[in-house]
């Protein structure tokens, strides 16, 4: 199995994007969106988790089987989030 070396520039770009998303998260928490607060927060968190999984956990450079296992995990997470959001939205 070969080891893929990721450049420092790629790590710095991903880090900068994560910092921008952090600022967006804090800004979104300060603004009252009503029902959309949870949706915005979870959407930003999913984008951040995807970036971390792809670049820092090297899923982008792994075999198709590993990517399929990660995709199955994200699919299961999506199911759980849909169930959570449907319960939350019925209580608002």
JSON list of N, CA and C in Angstrom, two decimals, residues 18-92:
[
{"chain": "A", "resi": 18, "resn": "UNK", "atom": "N", "xyz": [-11.48, 25.92, 7.17]},
{"chain": "A", "resi": 18, "resn": "UNK", "atom": "CA", "xyz": [-12.07, 25.55, 8.46]},
{"chain": "A", "resi": 18, "resn": "UNK", "atom": "C", "xyz": [-12.20, 26.76, 9.38]},
{"chain": "A", "resi": 19, "resn": "UNK", "atom": "N", "xyz": [-11.23, 27.65, 9.34]},
{"chain": "A", "resi": 19, "resn": "UNK", "atom": "CA", "xyz": [-11.33, 28.87, 10.15]},
{"chain": "A", "resi": 19, "resn": "UNK", "atom": "C", "xyz": [-12.48, 29.76, 9.67]},
{"chain": "A", "resi": 20, "resn": "UNK", "atom": "N", "xyz": [-12.65, 29.88, 8.36]},
{"chain": "A", "resi": 20, "resn": "UNK", "atom": "CA", "xyz": [-13.77, 30.66, 7.82]},
{"chain": "A", "resi": 20, "resn": "UNK", "atom": "C", "xyz": [-15.09, 30.04, 8.26]},
{"chain": "A", "resi": 21, "resn": "UNK", "atom": "N", "xyz": [-15.17, 28.71, 8.21]},
{"chain": "A", "resi": 21, "resn": "UNK", "atom": "CA", "xyz": [-16.40, 28.04, 8.64]},
{"chain": "A", "resi": 21, "resn": "UNK", "atom": "C", "xyz": [-16.63, 28.22, 10.14]},
{"chain": "A", "resi": 22, "resn": "UNK", "atom": "N", "xyz": [-15.55, 28.29, 10.92]},
{"chain": "A", "resi": 22, "resn": "UNK", "atom": "CA", "xyz": [-15.69, 28.57, 12.35]},
{"chain": "A", "resi": 22, "resn": "UNK", "atom": "C", "xyz": [-16.29, 29.95, 12.58]},
{"chain": "A", "resi": 23, "resn": "UNK", "atom": "N", "xyz": [-15.80, 30.94, 11.83]},
{"chain": "A", "resi": 23, "resn": "UNK", "atom": "CA", "xyz": [-16.34, 32.30, 11.95]},
{"chain": "A", "resi": 23, "resn": "UNK", "atom": "C", "xyz": [-17.81, 32.31, 11.53]},
{"chain": "A", "resi": 24, "resn": "UNK", "atom": "N", "xyz": [-18.14, 31.57, 10.47]},
{"chain": "A", "resi": 24, "resn": "UNK", "atom": "CA", "xyz": [-19.55, 31.47, 10.05]},
{"chain": "A", "resi": 24, "resn": "UNK", "atom": "C", "xyz": [-20.41, 30.83, 11.13]},
{"chain": "A", "resi": 25, "resn": "UNK", "atom": "N", "xyz": [-19.88, 29.82, 11.79]},
{"chain": "A", "resi": 25, "resn": "UNK", "atom": "CA", "xyz": [-20.63, 29.16, 12.86]},
{"chain": "A", "resi": 25, "resn": "UNK", "atom": "C", "xyz": [-20.91, 30.13, 14.00]},
{"chain": "A", "resi": 26, "resn": "UNK", "atom": "N", "xyz": [-19.89, 30.87, 14.41]},
{"chain": "A", "resi": 26, "resn": "UNK", "atom": "CA", "xyz": [-20.07, 31.83, 15.50]},
{"chain": "A", "resi": 26, "resn": "UNK", "atom": "C", "xyz": [-21.03, 32.94, 15.09]},
{"chain": "A", "resi": 27, "resn": "UNK", "atom": "N", "xyz": [-20.90, 33.43, 13.86]},
{"chain": "A", "resi": 27, "resn": "UNK", "atom": "CA", "xyz": [-21.79, 34.49, 13.38]},
{"chain": "A", "resi": 27, "resn": "UNK", "atom": "C", "xyz": [-23.23, 33.99, 13.27]},
{"chain": "A", "resi": 28, "resn": "UNK", "atom": "N", "xyz": [-23.40, 32.77, 12.81]},
{"chain": "A", "resi": 28, "resn": "UNK", "atom": "CA", "xyz": [-24.75, 32.22, 12.69]},
{"chain": "A", "resi": 28, "resn": "UNK", "atom": "C", "xyz": [-25.39, 32.00, 14.06]},
{"chain": "A", "resi": 29, "resn": "UNK", "atom": "N", "xyz": [-24.57, 31.71, 15.06]},
{"chain": "A", "resi": 29, "resn": "UNK", "atom": "CA", "xyz": [-25.11, 31.51, 16.40]},
{"chain": "A", "resi": 29, "resn": "UNK", "atom": "C", "xyz": [-25.58, 32.83, 17.02]},
{"chain": "A", "resi": 30, "resn": "UNK", "atom": "N", "xyz": [-25.00, 33.95, 16.57]},
{"chain": "A", "resi": 30, "resn": "UNK", "atom": "CA", "xyz": [-25.37, 35.25, 17.12]},
{"chain": "A", "resi": 30, "resn": "UNK", "atom": "C", "xyz": [-26.64, 35.82, 16.50]},
{"chain": "A", "resi": 31, "resn": "UNK", "atom": "N", "xyz": [-27.01, 35.31, 15.33]},
{"chain": "A", "resi": 31, "resn": "UNK", "atom": "CA", "xyz": [-28.19, 35.80, 14.62]},
{"chain": "A", "resi": 31, "resn": "UNK", "atom": "C", "xyz": [-29.34, 34.83, 14.84]},
{"chain": "A", "resi": 32, "resn": "UNK", "atom": "N", "xyz": [-30.50, 35.36, 15.16]},
{"chain": "A", "resi": 32, "resn": "UNK", "atom": "CA", "xyz": [-31.67, 34.52, 15.39]},
{"chain": "A", "resi": 32, "resn": "UNK", "atom": "C", "xyz": [-32.33, 34.17, 14.06]},
{"chain": "A", "resi": 33, "resn": "UNK", "atom": "N", "xyz": [-32.28, 32.89, 13.71]},
{"chain": "A", "resi": 33, "resn": "UNK", "atom": "CA", "xyz": [-32.87, 32.41, 12.47]},
{"chain": "A", "resi": 33, "resn": "UNK", "atom": "C", "xyz": [-34.18, 31.66, 12.70]},
{"chain": "A", "resi": 34, "resn": "UNK", "atom": "N", "xyz": [-34.56, 31.53, 13.94]},
{"chain": "A", "resi": 34, "resn": "UNK", "atom": "CA", "xyz": [-35.77, 30.77, 14.25]},
{"chain": "A", "resi": 34, "resn": "UNK", "atom": "C", "xyz": [-35.53, 29.28, 14.07]},
{"chain": "A", "resi": 35, "resn": "UNK", "atom": "N", "xyz": [-36.34, 28.66, 13.26]},
{"chain": "A", "resi": 35, "resn": "UNK", "atom": "CA", "xyz": [-36.26, 27.22, 13.04]},
{"chain": "A", "resi": 35, "resn": "UNK", "atom": "C", "xyz": [-34.97, 26.85, 12.29]},
{"chain": "A", "resi": 36, "resn": "UNK", "atom": "N", "xyz": [-34.42, 27.78, 11.54]},
{"chain": "A", "resi": 36, "resn": "UNK", "atom": "CA", "xyz": [-33.24, 27.48, 10.74]},
{"chain": "A", "resi": 36, "resn": "UNK", "atom": "C", "xyz": [-31.94, 27.43, 11.53]},
{"chain": "A", "resi": 37, "resn": "UNK", "atom": "N", "xyz": [-31.93, 27.83, 12.80]},
{"chain": "A", "resi": 37, "resn": "UNK", "atom": "CA", "xyz": [-30.70, 27.82, 13.59]},
{"chain": "A", "resi": 37, "resn": "UNK", "atom": "C", "xyz": [-30.03, 26.46, 13.59]},
{"chain": "A", "resi": 38, "resn": "UNK", "atom": "N", "xyz": [-30.79, 25.43, 13.90]},
{"chain": "A", "resi": 38, "resn": "UNK", "atom": "CA", "xyz": [-30.23, 24.08, 13.96]},
{"chain": "A", "resi": 38, "resn": "UNK", "atom": "C", "xyz": [-29.80, 23.60, 12.58]},
{"chain": "A", "resi": 39, "resn": "UNK", "atom": "N", "xyz": [-30.57, 23.91, 11.56]},
{"chain": "A", "resi": 39, "resn": "UNK", "atom": "CA", "xyz": [-30.23, 23.49, 10.20]},
{"chain": "A", "resi": 39, "resn": "UNK", "atom": "C", "xyz": [-28.93, 24.13, 9.74]},
{"chain": "A", "resi": 40, "resn": "UNK", "atom": "N", "xyz": [-28.76, 25.41, 9.99]},
{"chain": "A", "resi": 40, "resn": "UNK", "atom": "CA", "xyz": [-27.53, 26.10, 9.60]},
{"chain": "A", "resi": 40, "resn": "UNK", "atom": "C", "xyz": [-26.34, 25.54, 10.36]},
{"chain": "A", "resi": 41, "resn": "UNK", "atom": "N", "xyz": [-26.49, 25.33, 11.65]},
{"chain": "A", "resi": 41, "resn": "UNK", "atom": "CA", "xyz": [-25.38, 24.81, 12.46]},
{"chain": "A", "resi": 41, "resn": "UNK", "atom": "C", "xyz": [-24.97, 23.41, 12.03]},
{"chain": "A", "resi": 42, "resn": "UNK", "atom": "N", "xyz": [-25.94, 22.55, 11.78]},
{"chain": "A", "resi": 42, "resn": "UNK", "atom": "CA", "xyz": [-25.62, 21.19, 11.35]},
{"chain": "A", "resi": 42, "resn": "UNK", "atom": "C", "xyz": [-25.02, 21.18, 9.95]},
{"chain": "A", "resi": 43, "resn": "UNK", "atom": "N", "xyz": [-25.50, 22.03, 9.07]},
{"chain": "A", "resi": 43, "resn": "UNK", "atom": "CA", "xyz": [-24.95, 22.10, 7.72]},
{"chain": "A", "resi": 43, "resn": "UNK", "atom": "C", "xyz": [-23.48, 22.51, 7.74]},
{"chain": "A", "resi": 44, "resn": "UNK", "atom": "N", "xyz": [-23.16, 23.52, 8.52]},
{"chain": "A", "resi": 44, "resn": "UNK", "atom": "CA", "xyz": [-21.77, 23.95, 8.62]},
{"chain": "A", "resi": 44, "resn": "UNK", "atom": "C", "xyz": [-20.92, 22.85, 9.25]},
{"chain": "A", "resi": 45, "resn": "UNK", "atom": "N", "xyz": [-21.45, 22.18, 10.26]},
{"chain": "A", "resi": 45, "resn": "UNK", "atom": "CA", "xyz": [-20.71, 21.10, 10.91]},
{"chain": "A", "resi": 45, "resn": "UNK", "atom": "C", "xyz": [-20.45, 19.93, 9.96]},
{"chain": "A", "resi": 46, "resn": "UNK", "atom": "N", "xyz": [-21.41, 19.63, 9.10]},
{"chain": "A", "resi": 46, "resn": "UNK", "atom": "CA", "xyz": [-21.22, 18.54, 8.13]},
{"chain": "A", "resi": 46, "resn": "UNK", "atom": "C", "xyz": [-20.12, 18.91, 7.13]},
{"chain": "A", "resi": 47, "resn": "UNK", "atom": "N", "xyz": [-20.10, 20.15, 6.69]},
{"chain": "A", "resi": 47, "resn": "UNK", "atom": "CA", "xyz": [-19.05, 20.59, 5.76]},
{"chain": "A", "resi": 47, "resn": "UNK", "atom": "C", "xyz": [-17.68, 20.50, 6.43]},
{"chain": "A", "resi": 48, "resn": "UNK", "atom": "N", "xyz": [-17.60, 20.94, 7.69]},
{"chain": "A", "resi": 48, "resn": "UNK", "atom": "CA", "xyz": [-16.32, 20.86, 8.40]},
{"chain": "A", "resi": 48, "resn": "UNK", "atom": "C", "xyz": [-15.89, 19.41, 8.60]},
{"chain": "A", "resi": 49, "resn": "UNK", "atom": "N", "xyz": [-16.81, 18.55, 8.98]},
{"chain": "A", "resi": 49, "resn": "UNK", "atom": "CA", "xyz": [-16.48, 17.14, 9.17]},
{"chain": "A", "resi": 49, "resn": "UNK", "atom": "C", "xyz": [-16.03, 16.48, 7.87]},
{"chain": "A", "resi": 50, "resn": "UNK", "atom": "N", "xyz": [-16.66, 16.86, 6.77]},
{"chain": "A", "resi": 50, "resn": "UNK", "atom": "CA", "xyz": [-16.27, 16.31, 5.47]},
{"chain": "A", "resi": 50, "resn": "UNK", "atom": "C", "xyz": [-14.86, 16.74, 5.10]},
{"chain": "A", "resi": 51, "resn": "UNK", "atom": "N", "xyz": [-14.54, 18.00, 5.30]},
{"chain": "A", "resi": 51, "resn": "UNK", "atom": "CA", "xyz": [-13.18, 18.48, 5.01]},
{"chain": "A", "resi": 51, "resn": "UNK", "atom": "C", "xyz": [-12.15, 17.75, 5.86]},
{"chain": "A", "resi": 52, "resn": "UNK", "atom": "N", "xyz": [-12.45, 17.58, 7.13]},
{"chain": "A", "resi": 52, "resn": "UNK", "atom": "CA", "xyz": [-11.51, 16.89, 8.03]},
{"chain": "A", "resi": 52, "resn": "UNK", "atom": "C", "xyz": [-11.33, 15.45, 7.60]},
{"chain": "A", "resi": 53, "resn": "UNK", "atom": "N", "xyz": [-12.43, 14.77, 7.26]},
{"chain": "A", "resi": 53, "resn": "UNK", "atom": "CA", "xyz": [-12.33, 13.38, 6.84]},
{"chain": "A", "resi": 53, "resn": "UNK", "atom": "C", "xyz": [-11.57, 13.24, 5.53]},
{"chain": "A", "resi": 54, "resn": "UNK", "atom": "N", "xyz": [-11.83, 14.12, 4.58]},
{"chain": "A", "resi": 54, "resn": "UNK", "atom": "CA", "xyz": [-11.18, 14.00, 3.28]},
{"chain": "A", "resi": 54, "resn": "UNK", "atom": "C", "xyz": [-9.69, 14.30, 3.32]},
{"chain": "A", "resi": 55, "resn": "UNK", "atom": "N", "xyz": [-9.30, 15.35, 4.02]},
{"chain": "A", "resi": 55, "resn": "UNK", "atom": "CA", "xyz": [-7.91, 15.78, 3.94]},
{"chain": "A", "resi": 55, "resn": "UNK", "atom": "C", "xyz": [-7.07, 15.35, 5.14]},
{"chain": "A", "resi": 56, "resn": "UNK", "atom": "N", "xyz": [-7.56, 15.50, 6.36]},
{"chain": "A", "resi": 56, "resn": "UNK", "atom": "CA", "xyz": [-6.74, 15.16, 7.51]},
{"chain": "A", "resi": 56, "resn": "UNK", "atom": "C", "xyz": [-6.76, 13.67, 7.83]},
{"chain": "A", "resi": 57, "resn": "UNK", "atom": "N", "xyz": [-7.84, 12.98, 7.46]},
{"chain": "A", "resi": 57, "resn": "UNK", "atom": "CA", "xyz": [-7.91, 11.53, 7.63]},
{"chain": "A", "resi": 57, "resn": "UNK", "atom": "C", "xyz": [-7.55, 10.80, 6.33]},
{"chain": "A", "resi": 58, "resn": "UNK", "atom": "N", "xyz": [-7.19, 11.53, 5.29]},
{"chain": "A", "resi": 58, "resn": "UNK", "atom": "CA", "xyz": [-6.71, 11.02, 4.01]},
{"chain": "A", "resi": 58, "resn": "UNK", "atom": "C", "xyz": [-7.72, 10.14, 3.28]},
{"chain": "A", "resi": 59, "resn": "UNK", "atom": "N", "xyz": [-9.00, 10.35, 3.49]},
{"chain": "A", "resi": 59, "resn": "UNK", "atom": "CA", "xyz": [-10.00, 9.56, 2.76]},
{"chain": "A", "resi": 59, "resn": "UNK", "atom": "C", "xyz": [-9.98, 9.87, 1.28]},
{"chain": "A", "resi": 60, "resn": "UNK", "atom": "N", "xyz": [-9.58, 11.05, 0.93]},
{"chain": "A", "resi": 60, "resn": "UNK", "atom": "CA", "xyz": [-9.53, 11.43, -0.48]},
{"chain": "A", "resi": 60, "resn": "UNK", "atom": "C", "xyz": [-8.55, 10.58, -1.27]},
{"chain": "A", "resi": 61, "resn": "UNK", "atom": "N", "xyz": [-7.53, 10.07, -0.59]},
{"chain": "A", "resi": 61, "resn": "UNK", "atom": "CA", "xyz": [-6.46, 9.35, -1.27]},
{"chain": "A", "resi": 61, "resn": "UNK", "atom": "C", "xyz": [-6.50, 7.84, -1.00]},
{"chain": "A", "resi": 62, "resn": "UNK", "atom": "N", "xyz": [-7.50, 7.34, -0.30]},
{"chain": "A", "resi": 62, "resn": "UNK", "atom": "CA", "xyz": [-7.60, 5.91, 0.02]},
{"chain": "A", "resi": 62, "resn": "UNK", "atom": "C", "xyz": [-8.31, 5.14, -1.07]},
{"chain": "A", "resi": 63, "resn": "UNK", "atom": "N", "xyz": [-8.37, 3.83, -0.88]},
{"chain": "A", "resi": 63, "resn": "UNK", "atom": "CA", "xyz": [-9.01, 2.95, -1.86]},
{"chain": "A", "resi": 63, "resn": "UNK", "atom": "C", "xyz": [-10.52, 3.14, -1.84]},
{"chain": "A", "resi": 64, "resn": "UNK", "atom": "N", "xyz": [-11.15, 2.58, -2.85]},
{"chain": "A", "resi": 64, "resn": "UNK", "atom": "CA", "xyz": [-12.61, 2.72, -2.99]},
{"chain": "A", "resi": 64, "resn": "UNK", "atom": "C", "xyz": [-13.35, 2.04, -1.85]},
{"chain": "A", "resi": 65, "resn": "UNK", "atom": "N", "xyz": [-12.82, 0.96, -1.32]},
{"chain": "A", "resi": 65, "resn": "UNK", "atom": "CA", "xyz": [-13.49, 0.24, -0.23]},
{"chain": "A", "resi": 65, "resn": "UNK", "atom": "C", "xyz": [-13.52, 1.11, 1.03]},
{"chain": "A", "resi": 66, "resn": "UNK", "atom": "N", "xyz": [-12.43, 1.77, 1.33]},
{"chain": "A", "resi": 66, "resn": "UNK", "atom": "CA", "xyz": [-12.38, 2.65, 2.50]},
{"chain": "A", "resi": 66, "resn": "UNK", "atom": "C", "xyz": [-13.33, 3.83, 2.31]},
{"chain": "A", "resi": 67, "resn": "UNK", "atom": "N", "xyz": [-13.36, 4.39, 1.11]},
{"chain": "A", "resi": 67, "resn": "UNK", "atom": "CA", "xyz": [-14.28, 5.51, 0.84]},
{"chain": "A", "resi": 67, "resn": "UNK", "atom": "C", "xyz": [-15.73, 5.06, 0.93]},
{"chain": "A", "resi": 68, "resn": "UNK", "atom": "N", "xyz": [-16.01, 3.83, 0.49]},
{"chain": "A", "resi": 68, "resn": "UNK", "atom": "CA", "xyz": [-17.37, 3.29, 0.60]},
{"chain": "A", "resi": 68, "resn": "UNK", "atom": "C", "xyz": [-17.78, 3.13, 2.06]},
{"chain": "A", "resi": 69, "resn": "UNK", "atom": "N", "xyz": [-16.87, 2.65, 2.89]},
{"chain": "A", "resi": 69, "resn": "UNK", "atom": "CA", "xyz": [-17.17, 2.51, 4.32]},
{"chain": "A", "resi": 69, "resn": "UNK", "atom": "C", "xyz": [-17.44, 3.87, 4.95]},
{"chain": "A", "resi": 70, "resn": "UNK", "atom": "N", "xyz": [-16.65, 4.86, 4.59]},
{"chain": "A", "resi": 70, "resn": "UNK", "atom": "CA", "xyz": [-16.86, 6.22, 5.11]},
{"chain": "A", "resi": 70, "resn": "UNK", "atom": "C", "xyz": [-18.18, 6.79, 4.60]},
{"chain": "A", "resi": 71, "resn": "UNK", "atom": "N", "xyz": [-18.49, 6.54, 3.33]},
{"chain": "A", "resi": 71, "resn": "UNK", "atom": "CA", "xyz": [-19.76, 7.03, 2.77]},
{"chain": "A", "resi": 71, "resn": "UNK", "atom": "C", "xyz": [-20.95, 6.37, 3.46]},
{"chain": "A", "resi": 72, "resn": "UNK", "atom": "N", "xyz": [-20.82, 5.09, 3.80]},
{"chain": "A", "resi": 72, "resn": "UNK", "atom": "CA", "xyz": [-21.89, 4.41, 4.53]},
{"chain": "A", "resi": 72, "resn": "UNK", "atom": "C", "xyz": [-22.09, 5.05, 5.90]},
{"chain": "A", "resi": 73, "resn": "UNK", "atom": "N", "xyz": [-20.99, 5.43, 6.55]},
{"chain": "A", "resi": 73, "resn": "UNK", "atom": "CA", "xyz": [-21.10, 6.12, 7.83]},
{"chain": "A", "resi": 73, "resn": "UNK", "atom": "C", "xyz": [-21.79, 7.47, 7.70]},
{"chain": "A", "resi": 74, "resn": "UNK", "atom": "N", "xyz": [-21.44, 8.21, 6.67]},
{"chain": "A", "resi": 74, "resn": "UNK", "atom": "CA", "xyz": [-22.09, 9.50, 6.43]},
{"chain": "A", "resi": 74, "resn": "UNK", "atom": "C", "xyz": [-23.57, 9.32, 6.07]},
{"chain": "A", "resi": 75, "resn": "UNK", "atom": "N", "xyz": [-23.88, 8.26, 5.33]},
{"chain": "A", "resi": 75, "resn": "UNK", "atom": "CA", "xyz": [-25.27, 7.98, 4.99]},
{"chain": "A", "resi": 75, "resn": "UNK", "atom": "C", "xyz": [-26.07, 7.69, 6.26]},
{"chain": "A", "resi": 76, "resn": "UNK", "atom": "N", "xyz": [-25.51, 6.89, 7.16]},
{"chain": "A", "resi": 76, "resn": "UNK", "atom": "CA", "xyz": [-26.17, 6.59, 8.42]},
{"chain": "A", "resi": 76, "resn": "UNK", "atom": "C", "xyz": [-26.33, 7.87, 9.25]},
{"chain": "A", "resi": 77, "resn": "UNK", "atom": "N", "xyz": [-25.32, 8.72, 9.25]},
{"chain": "A", "resi": 77, "resn": "UNK", "atom": "CA", "xyz": [-25.42, 10.00, 9.95]},
{"chain": "A", "resi": 77, "resn": "UNK", "atom": "C", "xyz": [-26.54, 10.84, 9.37]},
{"chain": "A", "resi": 78, "resn": "UNK", "atom": "N", "xyz": [-26.67, 10.85, 8.05]},
{"chain": "A", "resi": 78, "resn": "UNK", "atom": "CA", "xyz": [-27.75, 11.62, 7.41]},
{"chain": "A", "resi": 78, "resn": "UNK", "atom": "C", "xyz": [-29.11, 11.10, 7.83]},
{"chain": "A", "resi": 79, "resn": "UNK", "atom": "N", "xyz": [-29.26, 9.79, 7.92]},
{"chain": "A", "resi": 79, "resn": "UNK", "atom": "CA", "xyz": [-30.53, 9.21, 8.38]},
{"chain": "A", "resi": 79, "resn": "UNK", "atom": "C", "xyz": [-30.84, 9.69, 9.80]},
{"chain": "A", "resi": 80, "resn": "UNK", "atom": "N", "xyz": [-29.85, 9.63, 10.68]},
{"chain": "A", "resi": 80, "resn": "UNK", "atom": "CA", "xyz": [-30.06, 10.06, 12.06]},
{"chain": "A", "resi": 80, "resn": "UNK", "atom": "C", "xyz": [-30.38, 11.55, 12.14]},
{"chain": "A", "resi": 81, "resn": "UNK", "atom": "N", "xyz": [-29.74, 12.36, 11.31]},
{"chain": "A", "resi": 81, "resn": "UNK", "atom": "CA", "xyz": [-30.02, 13.80, 11.32]},
{"chain": "A", "resi": 81, "resn": "UNK", "atom": "C", "xyz": [-31.42, 14.10, 10.81]},
{"chain": "A", "resi": 82, "resn": "UNK", "atom": "N", "xyz": [-31.87, 13.37, 9.80]},
{"chain": "A", "resi": 82, "resn": "UNK", "atom": "CA", "xyz": [-33.23, 13.57, 9.29]},
{"chain": "A", "resi": 82, "resn": "UNK", "atom": "C", "xyz": [-34.25, 13.21, 10.36]},
{"chain": "A", "resi": 83, "resn": "UNK", "atom": "N", "xyz": [-34.02, 12.12, 11.06]},
{"chain": "A", "resi": 83, "resn": "UNK", "atom": "CA", "xyz": [-34.94, 11.73, 12.13]},
{"chain": "A", "resi": 83, "resn": "UNK", "atom": "C", "xyz": [-34.94, 12.78, 13.24]},
{"chain": "A", "resi": 84, "resn": "UNK", "atom": "N", "xyz": [-33.74, 13.26, 13.61]},
{"chain": "A", "resi": 84, "resn": "UNK", "atom": "CA", "xyz": [-33.65, 14.28, 14.65]},
{"chain": "A", "resi": 84, "resn": "UNK", "atom": "C", "xyz": [-34.34, 15.57, 14.23]},
{"chain": "A", "resi": 85, "resn": "UNK", "atom": "N", "xyz": [-34.10, 16.00, 13.01]},
{"chain": "A", "resi": 85, "resn": "UNK", "atom": "CA", "xyz": [-34.71, 17.25, 12.53]},
{"chain": "A", "resi": 85, "resn": "UNK", "atom": "C", "xyz": [-36.22, 17.12, 12.43]},
{"chain": "A", "resi": 86, "resn": "UNK", "atom": "N", "xyz": [-36.71, 15.97, 12.00]},
{"chain": "A", "resi": 86, "resn": "UNK", "atom": "CA", "xyz": [-38.17, 15.81, 11.90]},
{"chain": "A", "resi": 86, "resn": "UNK", "atom": "C", "xyz": [-38.80, 15.87, 13.29]},
{"chain": "A", "resi": 87, "resn": "UNK", "atom": "N", "xyz": [-38.14, 15.28, 14.28]},
{"chain": "A", "resi": 87, "resn": "UNK", "atom": "CA", "xyz": [-38.67, 15.36, 15.64]},
{"chain": "A", "resi": 87, "resn": "UNK", "atom": "C", "xyz": [-38.61, 16.80, 16.16]},
{"chain": "A", "resi": 88, "resn": "UNK", "atom": "N", "xyz": [-37.50, 17.47, 15.90]},
{"chain": "A", "resi": 88, "resn": "UNK", "atom": "CA", "xyz": [-37.33, 18.85, 16.36]},
{"chain": "A", "resi": 88, "resn": "UNK", "atom": "C", "xyz": [-38.37, 19.77, 15.72]},
{"chain": "A", "resi": 89, "resn": "UNK", "atom": "N", "xyz": [-38.58, 19.62, 14.43]},
{"chain": "A", "resi": 89, "resn": "UNK", "atom": "CA", "xyz": [-39.51, 20.50, 13.72]},
{"chain": "A", "resi": 89, "resn": "UNK", "atom": "C", "xyz": [-40.96, 20.27, 14.13]},
{"chain": "A", "resi": 90, "resn": "UNK", "atom": "N", "xyz": [-41.30, 19.08, 14.59]},
{"chain": "A", "resi": 90, "resn": "UNK", "atom": "CA", "xyz": [-42.67, 18.84, 15.05]},
{"chain": "A", "resi": 90, "resn": "UNK", "atom": "C", "xyz": [-42.91, 19.46, 16.42]},
{"chain": "A", "resi": 91, "resn": "UNK", "atom": "N", "xyz": [-41.86, 19.79, 17.15]},
{"chain": "A", "resi": 91, "resn": "UNK", "atom": "CA", "xyz": [-42.02, 20.36, 18.49]},
{"chain": "A", "resi": 91, "resn": "UNK", "atom": "C", "xyz": [-41.95, 21.88, 18.50]},
{"chain": "A", "resi": 92, "resn": "UNK", "atom": "N", "xyz": [-41.54, 22.48, 17.41]},
{"chain": "A", "resi": 92, "resn": "UNK", "atom": "CA", "xyz": [-41.38, 23.95, 17.36]},
{"chain": "A", "resi": 92, "resn": "UNK", "atom": "C", "xyz": [-42.72, 24.60, 17.13]}
]
